[in-house]
JSON list of C-alpha atoms in Angstrom, two decimals:
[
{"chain": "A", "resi": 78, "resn": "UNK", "atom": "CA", "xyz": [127.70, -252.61, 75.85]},
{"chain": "A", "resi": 79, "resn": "UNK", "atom": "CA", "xyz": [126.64, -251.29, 79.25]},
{"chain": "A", "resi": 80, "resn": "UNK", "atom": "CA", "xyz": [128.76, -250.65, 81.88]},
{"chain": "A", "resi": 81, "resn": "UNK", "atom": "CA", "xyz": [128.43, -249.70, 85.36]},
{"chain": "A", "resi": 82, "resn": "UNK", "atom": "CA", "xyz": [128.13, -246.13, 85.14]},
{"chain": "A", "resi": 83, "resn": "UNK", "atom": "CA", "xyz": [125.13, -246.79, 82.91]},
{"chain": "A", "resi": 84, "resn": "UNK", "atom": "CA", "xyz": [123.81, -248.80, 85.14]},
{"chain": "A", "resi": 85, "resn": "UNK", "atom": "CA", "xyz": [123.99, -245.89, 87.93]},
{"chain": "A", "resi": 86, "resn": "UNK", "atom": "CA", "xyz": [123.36, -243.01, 85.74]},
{"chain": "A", "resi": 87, "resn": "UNK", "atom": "CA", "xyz": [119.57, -245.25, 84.43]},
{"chain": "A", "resi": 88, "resn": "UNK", "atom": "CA", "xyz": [119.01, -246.38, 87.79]},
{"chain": "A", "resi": 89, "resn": "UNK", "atom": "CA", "xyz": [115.94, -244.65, 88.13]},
{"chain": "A", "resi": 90, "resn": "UNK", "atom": "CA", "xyz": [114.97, -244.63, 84.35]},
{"chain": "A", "resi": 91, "resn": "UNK", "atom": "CA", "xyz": [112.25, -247.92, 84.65]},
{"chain": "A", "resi": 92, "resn": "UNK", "atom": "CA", "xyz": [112.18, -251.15, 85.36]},
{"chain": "A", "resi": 93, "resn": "UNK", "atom": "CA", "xyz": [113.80, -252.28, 81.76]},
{"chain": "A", "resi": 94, "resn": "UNK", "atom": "CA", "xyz": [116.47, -250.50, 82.69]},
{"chain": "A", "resi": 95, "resn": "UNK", "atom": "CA", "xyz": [117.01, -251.99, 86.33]},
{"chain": "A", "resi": 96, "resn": "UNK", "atom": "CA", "xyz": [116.54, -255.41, 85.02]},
{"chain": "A", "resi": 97, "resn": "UNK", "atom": "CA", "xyz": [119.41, -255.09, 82.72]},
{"chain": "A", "resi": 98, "resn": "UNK", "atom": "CA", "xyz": [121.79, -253.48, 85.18]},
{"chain": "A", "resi": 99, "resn": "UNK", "atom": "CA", "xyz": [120.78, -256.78, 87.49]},
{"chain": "A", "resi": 100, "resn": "UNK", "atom": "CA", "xyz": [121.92, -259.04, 84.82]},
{"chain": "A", "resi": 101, "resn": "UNK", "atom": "CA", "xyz": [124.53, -256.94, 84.18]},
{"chain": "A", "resi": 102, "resn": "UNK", "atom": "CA", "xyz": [126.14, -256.82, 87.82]},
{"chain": "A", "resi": 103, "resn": "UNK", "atom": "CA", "xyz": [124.86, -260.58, 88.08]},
{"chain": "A", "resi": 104, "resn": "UNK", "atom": "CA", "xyz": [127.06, -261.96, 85.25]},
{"chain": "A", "resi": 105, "resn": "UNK", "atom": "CA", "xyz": [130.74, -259.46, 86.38]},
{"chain": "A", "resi": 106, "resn": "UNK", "atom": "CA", "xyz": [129.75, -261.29, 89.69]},
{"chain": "A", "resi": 107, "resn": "UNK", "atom": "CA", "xyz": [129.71, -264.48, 88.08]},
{"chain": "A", "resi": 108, "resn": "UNK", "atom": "CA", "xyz": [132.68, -263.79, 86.33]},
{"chain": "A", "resi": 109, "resn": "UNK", "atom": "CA", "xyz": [134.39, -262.69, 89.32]},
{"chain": "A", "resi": 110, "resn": "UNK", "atom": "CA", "xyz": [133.46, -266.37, 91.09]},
{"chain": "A", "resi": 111, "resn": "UNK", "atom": "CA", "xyz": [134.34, -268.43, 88.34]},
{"chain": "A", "resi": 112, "resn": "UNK", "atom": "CA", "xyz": [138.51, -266.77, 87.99]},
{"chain": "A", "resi": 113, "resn": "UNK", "atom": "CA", "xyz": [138.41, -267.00, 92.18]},
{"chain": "A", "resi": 114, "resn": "UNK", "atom": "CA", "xyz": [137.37, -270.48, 92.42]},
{"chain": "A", "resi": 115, "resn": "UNK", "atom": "CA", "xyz": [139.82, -271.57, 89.81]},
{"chain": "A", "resi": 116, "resn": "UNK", "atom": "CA", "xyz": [142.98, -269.30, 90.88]},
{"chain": "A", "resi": 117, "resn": "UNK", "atom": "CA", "xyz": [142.36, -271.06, 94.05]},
{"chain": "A", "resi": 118, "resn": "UNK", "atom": "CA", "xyz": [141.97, -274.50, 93.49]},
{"chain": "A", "resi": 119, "resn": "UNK", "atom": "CA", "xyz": [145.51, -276.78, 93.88]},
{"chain": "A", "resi": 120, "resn": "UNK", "atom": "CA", "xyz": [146.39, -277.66, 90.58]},
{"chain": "A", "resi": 121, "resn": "UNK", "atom": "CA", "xyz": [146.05, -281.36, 91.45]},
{"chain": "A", "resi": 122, "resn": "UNK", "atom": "CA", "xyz": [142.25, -281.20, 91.43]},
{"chain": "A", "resi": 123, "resn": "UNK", "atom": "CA", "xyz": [142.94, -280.91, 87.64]},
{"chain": "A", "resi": 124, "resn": "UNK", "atom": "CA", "xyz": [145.43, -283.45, 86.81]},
{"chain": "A", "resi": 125, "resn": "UNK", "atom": "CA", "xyz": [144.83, -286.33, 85.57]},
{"chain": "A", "resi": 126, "resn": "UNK", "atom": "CA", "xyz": [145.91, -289.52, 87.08]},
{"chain": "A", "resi": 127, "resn": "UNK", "atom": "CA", "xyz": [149.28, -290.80, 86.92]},
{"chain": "A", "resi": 128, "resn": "UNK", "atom": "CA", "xyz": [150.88, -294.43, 87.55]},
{"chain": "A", "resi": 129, "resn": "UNK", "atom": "CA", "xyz": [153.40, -293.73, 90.46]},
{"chain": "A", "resi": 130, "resn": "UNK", "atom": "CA", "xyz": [154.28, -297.80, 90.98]},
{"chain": "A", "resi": 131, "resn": "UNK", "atom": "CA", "xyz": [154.35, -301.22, 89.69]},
{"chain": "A", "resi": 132, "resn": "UNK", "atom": "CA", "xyz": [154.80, -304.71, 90.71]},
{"chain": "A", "resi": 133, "resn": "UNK", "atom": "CA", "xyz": [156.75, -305.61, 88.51]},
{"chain": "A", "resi": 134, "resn": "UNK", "atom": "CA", "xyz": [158.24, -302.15, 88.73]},
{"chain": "A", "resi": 135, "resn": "UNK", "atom": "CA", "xyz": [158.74, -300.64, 85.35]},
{"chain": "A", "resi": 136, "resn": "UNK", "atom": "CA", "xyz": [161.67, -301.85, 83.25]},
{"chain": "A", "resi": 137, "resn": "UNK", "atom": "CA", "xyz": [162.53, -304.43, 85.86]},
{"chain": "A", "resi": 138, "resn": "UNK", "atom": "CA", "xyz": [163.95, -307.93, 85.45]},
{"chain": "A", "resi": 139, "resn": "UNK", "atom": "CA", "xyz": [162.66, -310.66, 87.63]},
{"chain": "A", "resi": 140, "resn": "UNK", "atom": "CA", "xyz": [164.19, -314.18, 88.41]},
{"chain": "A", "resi": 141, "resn": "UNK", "atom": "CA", "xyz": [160.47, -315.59, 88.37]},
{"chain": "A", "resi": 142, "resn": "UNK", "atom": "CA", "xyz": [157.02, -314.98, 87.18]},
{"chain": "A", "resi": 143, "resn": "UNK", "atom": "CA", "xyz": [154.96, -313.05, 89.44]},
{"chain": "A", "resi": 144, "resn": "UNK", "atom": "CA", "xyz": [151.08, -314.53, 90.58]},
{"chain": "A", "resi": 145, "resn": "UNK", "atom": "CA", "xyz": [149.63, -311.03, 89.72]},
{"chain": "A", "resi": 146, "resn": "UNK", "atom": "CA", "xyz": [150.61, -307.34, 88.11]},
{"chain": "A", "resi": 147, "resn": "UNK", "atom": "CA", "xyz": [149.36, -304.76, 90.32]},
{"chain": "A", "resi": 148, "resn": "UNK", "atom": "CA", "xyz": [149.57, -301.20, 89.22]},
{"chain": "A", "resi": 149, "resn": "UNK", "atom": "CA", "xyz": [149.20, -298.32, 91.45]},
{"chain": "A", "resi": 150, "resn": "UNK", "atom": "CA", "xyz": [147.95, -294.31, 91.06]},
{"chain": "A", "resi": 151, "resn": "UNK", "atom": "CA", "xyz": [148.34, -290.65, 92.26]},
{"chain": "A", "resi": 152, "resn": "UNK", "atom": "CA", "xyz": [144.53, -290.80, 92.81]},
{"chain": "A", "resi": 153, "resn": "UNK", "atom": "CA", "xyz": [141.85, -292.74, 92.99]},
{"chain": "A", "resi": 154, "resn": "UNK", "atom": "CA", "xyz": [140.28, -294.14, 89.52]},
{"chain": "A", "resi": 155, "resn": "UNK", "atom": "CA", "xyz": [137.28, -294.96, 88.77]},
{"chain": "A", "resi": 156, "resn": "UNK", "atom": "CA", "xyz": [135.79, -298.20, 88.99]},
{"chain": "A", "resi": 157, "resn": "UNK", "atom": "CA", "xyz": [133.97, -298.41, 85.53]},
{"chain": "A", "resi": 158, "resn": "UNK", "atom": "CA", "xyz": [136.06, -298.68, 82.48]},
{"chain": "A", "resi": 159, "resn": "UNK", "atom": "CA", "xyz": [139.34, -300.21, 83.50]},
{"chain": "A", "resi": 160, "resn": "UNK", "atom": "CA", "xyz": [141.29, -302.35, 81.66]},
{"chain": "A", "resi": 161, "resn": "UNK", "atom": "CA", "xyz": [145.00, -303.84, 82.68]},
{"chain": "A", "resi": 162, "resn": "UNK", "atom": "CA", "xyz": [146.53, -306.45, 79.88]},
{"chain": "A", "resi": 163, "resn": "UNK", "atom": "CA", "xyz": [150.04, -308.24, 80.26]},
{"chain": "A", "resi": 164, "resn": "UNK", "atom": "CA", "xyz": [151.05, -309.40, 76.39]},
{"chain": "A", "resi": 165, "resn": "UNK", "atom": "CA", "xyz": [154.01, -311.14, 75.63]},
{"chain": "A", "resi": 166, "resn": "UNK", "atom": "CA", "xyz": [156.57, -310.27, 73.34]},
{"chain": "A", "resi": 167, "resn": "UNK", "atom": "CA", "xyz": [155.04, -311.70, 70.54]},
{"chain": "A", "resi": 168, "resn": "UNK", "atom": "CA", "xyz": [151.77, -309.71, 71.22]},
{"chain": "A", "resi": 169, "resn": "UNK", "atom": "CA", "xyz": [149.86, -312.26, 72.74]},
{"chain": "A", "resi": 170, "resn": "UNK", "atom": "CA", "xyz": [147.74, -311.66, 75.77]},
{"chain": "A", "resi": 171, "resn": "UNK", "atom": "CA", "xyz": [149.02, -314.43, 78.93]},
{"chain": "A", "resi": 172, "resn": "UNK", "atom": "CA", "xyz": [146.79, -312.47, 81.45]},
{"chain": "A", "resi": 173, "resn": "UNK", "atom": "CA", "xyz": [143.78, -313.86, 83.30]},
{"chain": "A", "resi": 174, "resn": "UNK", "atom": "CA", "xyz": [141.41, -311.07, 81.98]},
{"chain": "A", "resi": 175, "resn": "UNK", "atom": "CA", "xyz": [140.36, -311.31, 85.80]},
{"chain": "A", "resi": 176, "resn": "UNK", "atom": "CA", "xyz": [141.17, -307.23, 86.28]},
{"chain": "A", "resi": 177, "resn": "UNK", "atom": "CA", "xyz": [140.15, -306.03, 90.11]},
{"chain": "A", "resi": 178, "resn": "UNK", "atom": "CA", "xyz": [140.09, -302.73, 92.25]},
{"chain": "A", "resi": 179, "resn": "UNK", "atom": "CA", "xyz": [141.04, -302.98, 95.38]},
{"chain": "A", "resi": 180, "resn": "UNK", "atom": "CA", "xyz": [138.43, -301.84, 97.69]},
{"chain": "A", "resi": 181, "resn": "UNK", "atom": "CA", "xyz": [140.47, -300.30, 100.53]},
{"chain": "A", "resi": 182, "resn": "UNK", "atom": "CA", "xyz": [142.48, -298.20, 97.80]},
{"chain": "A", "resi": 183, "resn": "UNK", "atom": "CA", "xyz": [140.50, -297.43, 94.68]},
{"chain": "A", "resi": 184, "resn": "UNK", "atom": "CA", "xyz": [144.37, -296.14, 93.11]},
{"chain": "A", "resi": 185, "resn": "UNK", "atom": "CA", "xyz": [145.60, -299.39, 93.07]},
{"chain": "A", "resi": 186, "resn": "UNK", "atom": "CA", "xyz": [143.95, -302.28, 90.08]},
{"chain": "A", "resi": 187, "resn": "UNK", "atom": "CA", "xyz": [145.17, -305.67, 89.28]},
{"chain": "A", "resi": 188, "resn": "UNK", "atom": "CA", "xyz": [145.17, -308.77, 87.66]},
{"chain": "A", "resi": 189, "resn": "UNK", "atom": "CA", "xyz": [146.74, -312.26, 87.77]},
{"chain": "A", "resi": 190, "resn": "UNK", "atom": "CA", "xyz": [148.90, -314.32, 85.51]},
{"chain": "A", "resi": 191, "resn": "UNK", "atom": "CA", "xyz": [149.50, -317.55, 84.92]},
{"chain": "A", "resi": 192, "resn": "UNK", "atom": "CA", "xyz": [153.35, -318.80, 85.39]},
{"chain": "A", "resi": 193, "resn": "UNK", "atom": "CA", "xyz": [154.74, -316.79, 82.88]},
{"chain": "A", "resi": 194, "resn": "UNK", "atom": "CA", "xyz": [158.01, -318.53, 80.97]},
{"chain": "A", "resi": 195, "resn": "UNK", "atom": "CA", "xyz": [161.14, -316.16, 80.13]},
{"chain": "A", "resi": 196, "resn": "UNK", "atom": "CA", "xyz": [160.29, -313.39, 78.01]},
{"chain": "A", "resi": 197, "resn": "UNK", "atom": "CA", "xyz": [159.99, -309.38, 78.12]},
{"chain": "A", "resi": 198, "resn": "UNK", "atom": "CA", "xyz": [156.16, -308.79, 78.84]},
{"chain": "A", "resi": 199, "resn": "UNK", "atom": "CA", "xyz": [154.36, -305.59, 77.91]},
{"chain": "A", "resi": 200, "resn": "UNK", "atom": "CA", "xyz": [151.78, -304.13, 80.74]},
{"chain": "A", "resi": 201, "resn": "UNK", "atom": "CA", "xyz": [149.15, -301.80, 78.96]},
{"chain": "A", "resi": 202, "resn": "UNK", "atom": "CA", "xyz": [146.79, -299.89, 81.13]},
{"chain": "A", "resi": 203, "resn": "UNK", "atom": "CA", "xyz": [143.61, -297.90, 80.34]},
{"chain": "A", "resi": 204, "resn": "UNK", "atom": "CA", "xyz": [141.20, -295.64, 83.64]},
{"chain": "A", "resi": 205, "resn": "UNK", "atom": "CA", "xyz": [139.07, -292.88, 84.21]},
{"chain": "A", "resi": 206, "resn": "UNK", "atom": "CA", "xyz": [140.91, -290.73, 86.17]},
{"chain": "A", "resi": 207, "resn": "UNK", "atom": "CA", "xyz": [138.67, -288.67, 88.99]},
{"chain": "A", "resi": 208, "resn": "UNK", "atom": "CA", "xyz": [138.11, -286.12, 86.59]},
{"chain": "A", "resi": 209, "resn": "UNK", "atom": "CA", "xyz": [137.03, -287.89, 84.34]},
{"chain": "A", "resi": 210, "resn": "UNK", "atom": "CA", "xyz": [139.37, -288.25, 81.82]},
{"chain": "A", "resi": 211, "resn": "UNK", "atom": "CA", "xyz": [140.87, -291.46, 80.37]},
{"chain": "A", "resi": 212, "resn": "UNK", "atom": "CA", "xyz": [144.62, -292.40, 81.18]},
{"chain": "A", "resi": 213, "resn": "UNK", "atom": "CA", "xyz": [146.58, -294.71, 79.50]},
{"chain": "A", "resi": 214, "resn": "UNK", "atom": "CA", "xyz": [149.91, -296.05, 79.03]},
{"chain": "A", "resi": 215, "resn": "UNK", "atom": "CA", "xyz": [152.39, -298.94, 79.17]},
{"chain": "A", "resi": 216, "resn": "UNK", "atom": "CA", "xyz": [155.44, -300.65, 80.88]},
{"chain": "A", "resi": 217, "resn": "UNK", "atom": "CA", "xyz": [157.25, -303.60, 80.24]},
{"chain": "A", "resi": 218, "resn": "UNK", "atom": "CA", "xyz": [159.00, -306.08, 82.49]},
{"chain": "A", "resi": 219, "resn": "UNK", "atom": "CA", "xyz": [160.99, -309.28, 82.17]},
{"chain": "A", "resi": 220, "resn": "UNK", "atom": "CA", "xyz": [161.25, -312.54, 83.40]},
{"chain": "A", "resi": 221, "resn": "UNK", "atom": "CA", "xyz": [164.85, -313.94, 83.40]},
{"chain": "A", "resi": 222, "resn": "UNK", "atom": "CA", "xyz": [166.26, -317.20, 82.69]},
{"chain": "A", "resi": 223, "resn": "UNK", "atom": "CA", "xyz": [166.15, -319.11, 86.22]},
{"chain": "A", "resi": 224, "resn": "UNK", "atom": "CA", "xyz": [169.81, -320.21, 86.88]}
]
């Protein structure tokens, strides 16, 4: 393996030997780059993203059914490849499978629901995060017996 003494002691052996100290100094440099621009870069740039509020908020109970389940993020997602469900307790989707993005705030996606009777409902949630990556998870909610 050359290093850079070789690369000063050859430097006036021939071309050959200029070309590979060039690559040589042209790949530490690259090197170099690559750990700086990543040391510096706030570690947020590579998280994925996270739900940071509900409506329903997580693990809430409600005294009446909500139009629409909105969920929001610590970023923006992406528009493609979203998905937001609301199943019941029995497993059965009671969504309007009419998910949206809101254009203002591409972190927040949503979707409406019929009147929804008394039960514990499951939200399940599925984007591509701005890196890229696919996020998922769940929360559930619950609509209460009206007195």
């Amino acid at each position: 393996m050359m290093n850079s003494a070789d690369c000063y002691d050859n430097i006036f052996t021939g071309e050959n030997a200029m070309a590979r100290c060039s690559i040589f100094f042209s790949m530490n440099l690259l090197i170099c780059l690559f750990f700086i621009t990543f040391s510096i870069l706030p570690e947020a740039a590579l998280a994925h993203a996270v739900m940071v509020k509900s409506m329903p908020e997580k693990d809430s109970t409600i005294s009446k059914s909500p139009k629409q389940v909105d969920v929001w993020f610590n970023e923006h997602v992406r528009s493609a490849f979203k998905s937001l469900a609301v199943m019941n307790s029995a497993g059965k989707r009671v969504d309007n499978k009419d998910i949206e993005q809101e254009m203002l705030d591409p972190s927040h996606i949503y979707i409406s629901i019929p009147q929804l009777p008394p039960d514990t409902y499951t939200v399940r949630y599925r984007v591509i995060s701005a890196d890229t990556h696919a996020v998922s998870g769940k929360f559930d909610f619950t609509v209460a017996e009206s007195d």
